[in-house]
Amino acid sequence: MTTVTMSRRDPARPFSPDRRVVALDGLRGLMTIFVVISHYFGEVPRGLSVFMVGWLAVDMFFVLSGYLVGKLILDKSHTRNFLTVFYVRRACRTLPIYMLCVLAIFGLVSLVDRPWAHADTTFPLWSYLTFSQNVFMAARNDVGHEWLGPTWTMGLEEHFYLALPLLCLLVPRRRLAAVLCIIMLAAVCARAGILLLAPDWRMATLVFLPTRADVLICGVLGALAIASPRTLGARLELPLRLAAPLLLLVTCLLKLMDSEQGIVFQVFGPLAVSLGCTAFLLTLVRGAPEAIRFRSPILCFFGTTSYAVYLTHMPVLGLMHGLILGTKPDVGTAAQWGVTVAALPVCVAVGWLLTRLVEAPISAYGRKWSWHEPASAHPRTAVSAI
């Protein structure tokens, strides 16, 4: 994380809850780099633990999703066609590349009859197409084929996209924060219950929405806080900037003391790190000096292509190691290091092409579905107060 300084936020970027925050694109880009580095150089048989930062990046992705989707719901839930437009736009944004990648990977695996292209545990194609692969992962305590392993986050987020708009429509705005906090507490209790009473279901604490809802909801609470100027006044700016590194430090210490597989870390670690991520995200949204570093064109490029890179970086790595060395990915030899390093620009190029040729045009179509204001609506701010 960036170092907290005592200077005030950038006066050239006055805070407004309605403006686009370019720094969030850069933050997403940095987290994408973290995931790729972790999978390529850390989470392989002879990987280096120093590169294993993917767990932090995934939680930040969830917090970002919670914040952006929560802000959109707070902004547009009063429109007459809210649910229709929301789900159409989400489908155009998330489904095309996902479906294309899943079908392409299944096709490749069926055509390449080599040990390096297969996995000990596999799930049916329909489970990925219906975002129910998480059920198989939990039941078998395995992520399935490595090339499709990252899709568990897609399944979890799709369930979140289905549930959150309905929750926000059913719960009065003045009670929404309290209900969300209760759901967060329930998620923490669910993780504890599974780990204490049914430890063989450990994977369920990772891949199910009811056991990970606290991470996503932290982002939604951040959107609620931004919606109310009273909630995040100037007096809270410094505490927010201090909270992010302190909470992440506490999480890292907990991880070191209890180990990644320890019950205490698995129960409370996701909540602690997501609170820290939310605090840091809010400092960027409010224009703190740290935000300048995240407006880097390089980081924003990775932020724009993050979805495609995230879905394709594992099959790219697996294919290159298999075709060139005839083995699964690792970094135990100079040749393996060379292939892994060479896979980096390839996965970036594939992600960029998919973003430009598939995601961008279909997302542009989705944005043509416009929100219809109620006939009796009065002018209002983009995000209502709590």
Coordinates of C-alpha atoms in Angstrom, one line a residue:
M1 CA 0.0 0.0 0.0
T2 CA 1.1 3.6 -0.5
T3 CA 2.5 5.5 2.4
V4 CA 0.2 7.9 4.2
T5 CA 1.3 11.5 4.1
M6 CA -0.1 14.4 6.0
S7 CA -0.8 16.6 3.0
R8 CA -4.4 17.4 2.2
R9 CA -6.3 15.9 -0.8
D10 CA -5.5 17.2 -4.3
P11 CA -7.3 20.6 -4.6
A12 CA -7.4 20.1 -8.4
R13 CA -9.7 17.1 -7.9
P14 CA -12.5 18.4 -5.6
F15 CA -14.5 15.6 -4.1
S16 CA -17.8 14.8 -5.7
P17 CA -19.7 11.5 -5.3
D18 CA -20.9 11.7 -9.0
R19 CA -17.6 12.0 -10.9
R20 CA -15.7 9.1 -12.4
V21 CA -12.7 8.2 -10.3
V22 CA -9.9 7.3 -12.6
A23 CA -7.8 6.1 -9.7
L24 CA -10.1 3.2 -9.2
D25 CA -9.2 2.0 -12.7
G26 CA -5.6 2.1 -11.7
L27 CA -6.3 0.3 -8.5
R28 CA -8.1 -2.5 -10.4
G29 CA -5.1 -2.6 -12.7
L30 CA -2.6 -3.0 -9.9
M31 CA -4.7 -5.8 -8.4
T32 CA -4.8 -7.5 -11.8
I33 CA -1.0 -7.4 -11.8
F34 CA -0.9 -8.9 -8.3
V35 CA -3.2 -11.8 -9.3
V36 CA -1.1 -12.6 -12.4
I37 CA 2.2 -12.4 -10.5
S38 CA 0.8 -14.6 -7.7
H39 CA -0.4 -17.3 -10.0
Y40 CA 2.7 -17.2 -12.2
F41 CA 5.5 -17.0 -9.7
G42 CA 3.9 -17.8 -6.3
E43 CA 1.1 -20.4 -6.5
V44 CA 3.0 -23.1 -8.4
P45 CA 4.8 -26.1 -6.9
R46 CA 8.2 -24.4 -6.5
G47 CA 6.9 -20.8 -6.4
L48 CA 8.2 -18.1 -4.1
S49 CA 6.0 -17.1 -1.2
V50 CA 6.9 -13.5 -1.6
F51 CA 4.8 -13.3 -4.8
M52 CA 1.7 -14.8 -3.2
V53 CA -0.4 -11.7 -3.0
G54 CA -3.4 -12.9 -4.9
W55 CA -5.5 -13.3 -1.8
L56 CA -5.3 -9.5 -1.1
A57 CA -6.0 -8.7 -4.7
V58 CA -9.1 -10.9 -4.9
D59 CA -10.6 -9.3 -1.7
M60 CA -9.9 -5.8 -3.2
F61 CA -11.7 -6.9 -6.4
F62 CA -14.7 -7.9 -4.3
V63 CA -14.7 -4.6 -2.4
L64 CA -14.5 -2.7 -5.7
S65 CA -17.4 -4.6 -7.1
G66 CA -19.4 -4.0 -3.9
Y67 CA -18.7 -0.3 -4.0
L68 CA -19.3 0.3 -7.8
V69 CA -22.5 -1.9 -7.9
G70 CA -23.7 -0.4 -4.6
K71 CA -23.2 3.1 -5.9
L72 CA -25.0 2.3 -9.1
I73 CA -28.0 0.9 -7.2
L74 CA -28.1 3.9 -4.9
D75 CA -28.0 6.1 -8.0
K76 CA -30.5 4.4 -10.2
S77 CA -32.8 2.2 -8.1
H78 CA -35.6 4.9 -8.3
T79 CA -35.9 4.5 -12.1
R80 CA -38.9 2.7 -13.6
N81 CA -36.8 0.1 -15.5
F82 CA -34.1 -0.3 -12.9
L83 CA -33.9 -4.1 -12.8
T84 CA -34.2 -4.6 -16.5
V85 CA -31.4 -2.1 -17.4
F86 CA -29.2 -3.2 -14.5
Y87 CA -29.3 -6.9 -15.4
V88 CA -28.9 -6.3 -19.1
R89 CA -25.9 -4.1 -18.6
R90 CA -24.3 -6.6 -16.1
A91 CA -24.9 -9.4 -18.6
C92 CA -23.3 -7.4 -21.5
R93 CA -20.4 -6.6 -19.3
T94 CA -19.6 -10.0 -17.7
L95 CA -21.1 -12.8 -19.8
P96 CA -19.6 -12.6 -23.3
I97 CA -15.9 -13.0 -22.5
Y98 CA -16.7 -15.4 -19.7
M99 CA -18.7 -17.7 -21.9
L100 CA -16.2 -17.5 -24.7
C101 CA -13.3 -18.4 -22.4
V102 CA -15.1 -21.3 -20.7
L103 CA -16.1 -22.8 -24.1
A104 CA -12.6 -22.2 -25.6
I105 CA -10.9 -23.9 -22.6
F106 CA -13.2 -26.9 -22.7
G107 CA -12.6 -27.2 -26.4
L108 CA -8.8 -27.0 -26.0
V109 CA -8.8 -29.6 -23.2
S110 CA -10.9 -32.0 -25.3
L111 CA -8.5 -31.6 -28.3
V112 CA -5.2 -31.8 -26.5
D113 CA -4.6 -35.3 -25.2
R114 CA -1.7 -34.6 -23.0
P115 CA -1.2 -35.0 -19.2
W116 CA -0.4 -31.3 -18.8
A117 CA -3.7 -30.3 -20.3
H118 CA -5.8 -32.3 -17.8
A119 CA -6.7 -32.1 -14.1
D120 CA -7.3 -34.7 -11.5
T121 CA -10.6 -33.1 -10.6
T122 CA -13.0 -31.7 -13.3
F123 CA -16.5 -30.3 -13.2
P124 CA -19.1 -30.5 -16.0
L125 CA -19.4 -27.7 -18.6
W126 CA -22.9 -26.8 -17.6
S127 CA -21.7 -26.0 -14.0
Y128 CA -19.5 -23.2 -15.4
L129 CA -22.2 -22.0 -17.8
T130 CA -24.7 -21.7 -15.0
F131 CA -22.2 -20.3 -12.4
S132 CA -22.7 -23.3 -10.2
Q133 CA -19.1 -24.5 -10.3
N134 CA -18.8 -23.2 -6.7
V135 CA -21.1 -26.0 -5.5
F136 CA -18.8 -28.6 -7.0
M137 CA -15.7 -26.9 -5.6
A138 CA -17.1 -26.9 -2.1
A139 CA -18.4 -30.5 -2.4
R140 CA -15.1 -31.8 -3.7
N141 CA -12.9 -29.4 -1.8
D142 CA -11.0 -28.6 -5.0
V143 CA -11.0 -25.8 -7.6
G144 CA -11.1 -28.2 -10.5
H145 CA -9.1 -27.6 -13.6
E146 CA -6.4 -25.0 -12.9
W147 CA -7.2 -23.1 -16.1
L148 CA -10.7 -22.5 -14.8
G149 CA -9.9 -22.1 -11.2
P150 CA -10.3 -18.2 -11.1
T151 CA -13.9 -18.6 -12.3
W152 CA -15.1 -19.2 -8.7
T153 CA -14.9 -15.4 -8.2
M154 CA -17.2 -14.9 -11.2
G155 CA -19.7 -17.3 -9.8
L156 CA -19.7 -15.6 -6.5
E157 CA -20.1 -12.1 -8.0
E158 CA -22.9 -13.2 -10.3
H159 CA -24.8 -14.4 -7.3
F160 CA -24.1 -11.1 -5.6
Y161 CA -25.4 -9.2 -8.7
L162 CA -28.6 -11.1 -8.6
A163 CA -29.2 -10.7 -4.8
L164 CA -28.1 -7.1 -4.0
P165 CA -30.5 -5.1 -6.2
L166 CA -33.4 -7.1 -4.8
L167 CA -32.2 -6.5 -1.3
C168 CA -31.8 -2.8 -1.8
L169 CA -35.3 -2.5 -3.3
L170 CA -36.9 -4.5 -0.4
V171 CA -35.1 -2.8 2.5
P172 CA -35.8 0.9 3.2
R173 CA -32.8 3.1 2.7
R174 CA -32.7 4.2 6.3
R175 CA -32.3 0.6 7.4
L176 CA -30.1 -0.7 4.7
A177 CA -26.8 -0.1 6.5
A178 CA -28.0 -2.0 9.6
V179 CA -29.3 -4.9 7.5
L180 CA -26.0 -5.1 5.6
C181 CA -24.0 -5.2 8.9
I182 CA -26.2 -8.0 10.1
I183 CA -25.4 -10.0 6.9
M184 CA -21.7 -9.3 7.4
L185 CA -21.9 -10.7 10.9
A186 CA -23.8 -13.7 9.6
A187 CA -21.1 -14.4 7.0
V188 CA -18.3 -14.3 9.7
C189 CA -20.4 -16.7 11.9
A190 CA -21.0 -19.0 8.9
R191 CA -17.3 -19.3 8.3
A192 CA -16.6 -20.0 11.9
G193 CA -19.4 -22.6 12.1
I194 CA -18.1 -24.5 9.0
L195 CA -14.5 -24.4 10.1
L196 CA -15.4 -25.6 13.6
L197 CA -18.1 -28.1 12.9
A198 CA -17.4 -29.3 9.4
P199 CA -13.7 -28.7 8.5
D200 CA -13.9 -30.9 5.5
W201 CA -16.1 -28.2 3.9
R202 CA -13.3 -25.7 4.2
M203 CA -13.6 -24.7 0.6
A204 CA -17.2 -23.6 1.2
T205 CA -15.9 -20.7 3.4
L206 CA -14.0 -19.4 0.3
V207 CA -16.4 -19.8 -2.7
F208 CA -20.0 -19.3 -1.4
L209 CA -21.7 -15.9 -1.2
P210 CA -23.2 -16.5 2.3
T211 CA -19.7 -17.1 3.7
R212 CA -18.0 -14.3 1.7
A213 CA -20.7 -11.7 1.7
D214 CA -18.9 -9.5 4.3
V215 CA -16.1 -8.7 1.8
L216 CA -18.5 -7.5 -0.9
I217 CA -20.8 -5.7 1.6
C218 CA -17.9 -3.7 2.9
G219 CA -17.8 -2.1 -0.6
V220 CA -21.5 -1.4 -0.5
L221 CA -21.2 0.2 2.9
G222 CA -18.4 2.4 1.4
A223 CA -20.9 3.5 -1.3
L224 CA -23.5 4.3 1.4
A225 CA -20.9 6.3 3.3
I226 CA -19.9 8.3 0.2
A227 CA -23.6 9.0 -0.4
S228 CA -23.9 11.0 2.8
P229 CA -21.5 13.9 3.2
R230 CA -22.3 13.8 6.9
T231 CA -20.9 10.3 7.2
L232 CA -17.4 11.1 5.8
G233 CA -16.7 14.7 6.8
A234 CA -13.2 16.3 6.6
R235 CA -12.5 15.3 10.2
L236 CA -12.5 11.6 9.2
E237 CA -10.1 12.0 6.3
L238 CA -6.9 11.3 8.3
P239 CA -8.4 8.4 10.3
L240 CA -9.5 6.8 7.0
R241 CA -6.0 7.1 5.5
L242 CA -4.5 5.6 8.6
A243 CA -7.1 2.8 8.9
A244 CA -6.2 1.2 5.6
P245 CA -2.5 0.4 6.3
L246 CA -3.2 -0.4 9.9
L247 CA -5.9 -2.9 9.1
L248 CA -3.9 -4.5 6.3
L249 CA -0.9 -4.8 8.7
V250 CA -3.1 -6.4 11.3
T251 CA -4.3 -8.9 8.7
C252 CA -0.8 -9.7 7.6
L253 CA 0.3 -10.2 11.2
L254 CA -2.7 -12.5 11.8
K255 CA -1.8 -14.4 8.7
L256 CA 1.8 -14.9 9.9
M257 CA 0.8 -15.8 13.5
D258 CA -2.1 -18.1 12.7
S259 CA -1.0 -19.3 9.2
E260 CA -3.1 -19.1 6.1
Q261 CA -4.9 -22.3 7.1
G262 CA -5.5 -21.2 10.7
I263 CA -9.1 -20.9 11.8
V264 CA -8.7 -17.4 13.3
F265 CA -7.3 -16.0 10.1
Q266 CA -9.9 -17.7 7.9
V267 CA -12.7 -16.4 10.0
F268 CA -11.6 -12.9 10.7
G269 CA -9.0 -12.3 8.0
P270 CA -11.4 -11.6 5.1
L271 CA -13.3 -9.0 7.2
A272 CA -10.2 -7.3 8.4
V273 CA -8.6 -7.0 5.0
S274 CA -11.9 -5.9 3.3
L275 CA -12.3 -3.2 5.9
G276 CA -8.8 -2.0 5.1
C277 CA -9.4 -2.2 1.4
T278 CA -12.6 -0.2 1.8
A279 CA -10.9 2.5 3.8
F280 CA -8.2 2.8 1.1
L281 CA -10.8 2.8 -1.7
L282 CA -12.6 5.7 0.1
T283 CA -9.4 7.7 0.3
L284 CA -8.9 7.4 -3.4
V285 CA -12.6 8.3 -4.1
R286 CA -12.2 11.4 -1.9
G287 CA -9.1 12.5 -3.8
A288 CA -6.3 11.9 -1.3
P289 CA -2.8 12.4 -2.6
E290 CA -2.3 8.7 -2.9
A291 CA -4.8 8.7 -5.8
I292 CA -2.3 10.5 -8.1
R293 CA -0.2 7.3 -8.3
F294 CA -3.2 5.3 -9.4
R295 CA -4.0 7.5 -12.4
S296 CA -0.9 6.0 -14.1
P297 CA -1.7 5.2 -17.8
I298 CA -0.1 1.8 -17.3
L299 CA -2.2 0.9 -14.3
C300 CA -5.3 2.2 -16.0
F301 CA -4.6 0.1 -19.1
F302 CA -4.5 -3.0 -16.9
G303 CA -7.6 -1.8 -15.2
T304 CA -9.4 -1.6 -18.5
T305 CA -8.3 -5.1 -19.6
S306 CA -8.5 -6.6 -16.1
Y307 CA -11.5 -8.8 -16.7
A308 CA -10.1 -10.5 -19.8
V309 CA -6.6 -10.8 -18.4
Y310 CA -8.0 -12.4 -15.2
L311 CA -10.0 -15.0 -17.2
T312 CA -7.2 -15.9 -19.7
H313 CA -3.9 -15.7 -17.8
M314 CA -4.1 -19.2 -16.4
P315 CA -4.8 -21.0 -19.7
V316 CA -2.1 -18.9 -21.4
L317 CA 0.4 -20.0 -18.9
G318 CA -0.7 -23.6 -19.0
L319 CA -0.6 -23.8 -22.8
M320 CA 2.8 -22.2 -23.1
H321 CA 4.4 -24.5 -20.5
G322 CA 2.7 -27.5 -22.0
L323 CA 3.5 -26.8 -25.7
I324 CA 7.1 -25.7 -25.1
L325 CA 8.2 -27.8 -22.1
G326 CA 5.6 -30.5 -22.0
T327 CA 4.9 -29.9 -18.3
K328 CA 2.5 -28.0 -16.1
P329 CA 3.6 -24.5 -15.0
D330 CA 6.4 -24.2 -12.4
V331 CA 9.4 -22.0 -11.8
G332 CA 11.9 -24.6 -10.6
T333 CA 14.3 -24.3 -13.6
A334 CA 15.7 -21.6 -15.8
A335 CA 13.6 -22.9 -18.7
Q336 CA 10.4 -22.7 -16.6
W337 CA 11.2 -19.2 -15.5
G338 CA 11.8 -18.2 -19.1
V339 CA 8.5 -19.6 -20.3
T340 CA 6.6 -18.0 -17.4
V341 CA 8.2 -14.6 -18.1
A342 CA 7.4 -15.0 -21.8
A343 CA 3.8 -15.8 -20.9
L344 CA 3.3 -12.3 -19.3
P345 CA 3.2 -10.3 -22.6
V346 CA 1.1 -13.0 -24.2
C347 CA -1.6 -12.9 -21.6
V348 CA -1.6 -9.1 -21.7
A349 CA -2.0 -9.2 -25.5
V350 CA -4.8 -11.8 -25.4
G351 CA -6.6 -9.8 -22.7
W352 CA -6.3 -6.6 -24.7
L353 CA -7.7 -8.3 -27.9
L354 CA -10.6 -9.8 -26.0
T355 CA -11.4 -6.5 -24.4
R356 CA -11.3 -4.5 -27.6
L357 CA -13.0 -7.1 -29.9
V358 CA -15.6 -8.6 -27.5
E359 CA -16.1 -6.8 -24.2
A360 CA -15.9 -3.2 -25.5
P361 CA -18.5 -3.4 -28.3
I362 CA -21.0 -5.5 -26.3
S363 CA -20.7 -3.3 -23.2
A364 CA -21.3 -0.3 -25.5
Y365 CA -24.5 -2.0 -26.6
G366 CA -25.5 -2.5 -23.0
R367 CA -25.0 1.1 -22.2
K368 CA -27.7 1.9 -24.9
W369 CA -30.2 0.6 -22.5
S370 CA -31.0 3.9 -20.7
W371 CA -32.6 4.5 -17.4
H372 CA -36.1 6.0 -17.4
E373 CA -36.9 8.5 -14.7
P374 CA -40.3 8.2 -13.0
A375 CA -42.7 10.7 -14.5
S376 CA -43.3 12.4 -11.2
A377 CA -39.6 12.4 -10.2
H378 CA -38.1 15.7 -9.1
P379 CA -34.5 16.6 -9.9
R380 CA -32.2 14.8 -7.4
T381 CA -28.6 14.2 -6.8
A382 CA -27.0 11.1 -8.4
V383 CA -26.7 9.3 -5.0
S384 CA -29.3 9.8 -2.3
A385 CA -28.3 10.4 1.3
I386 CA -28.6 7.5 3.7

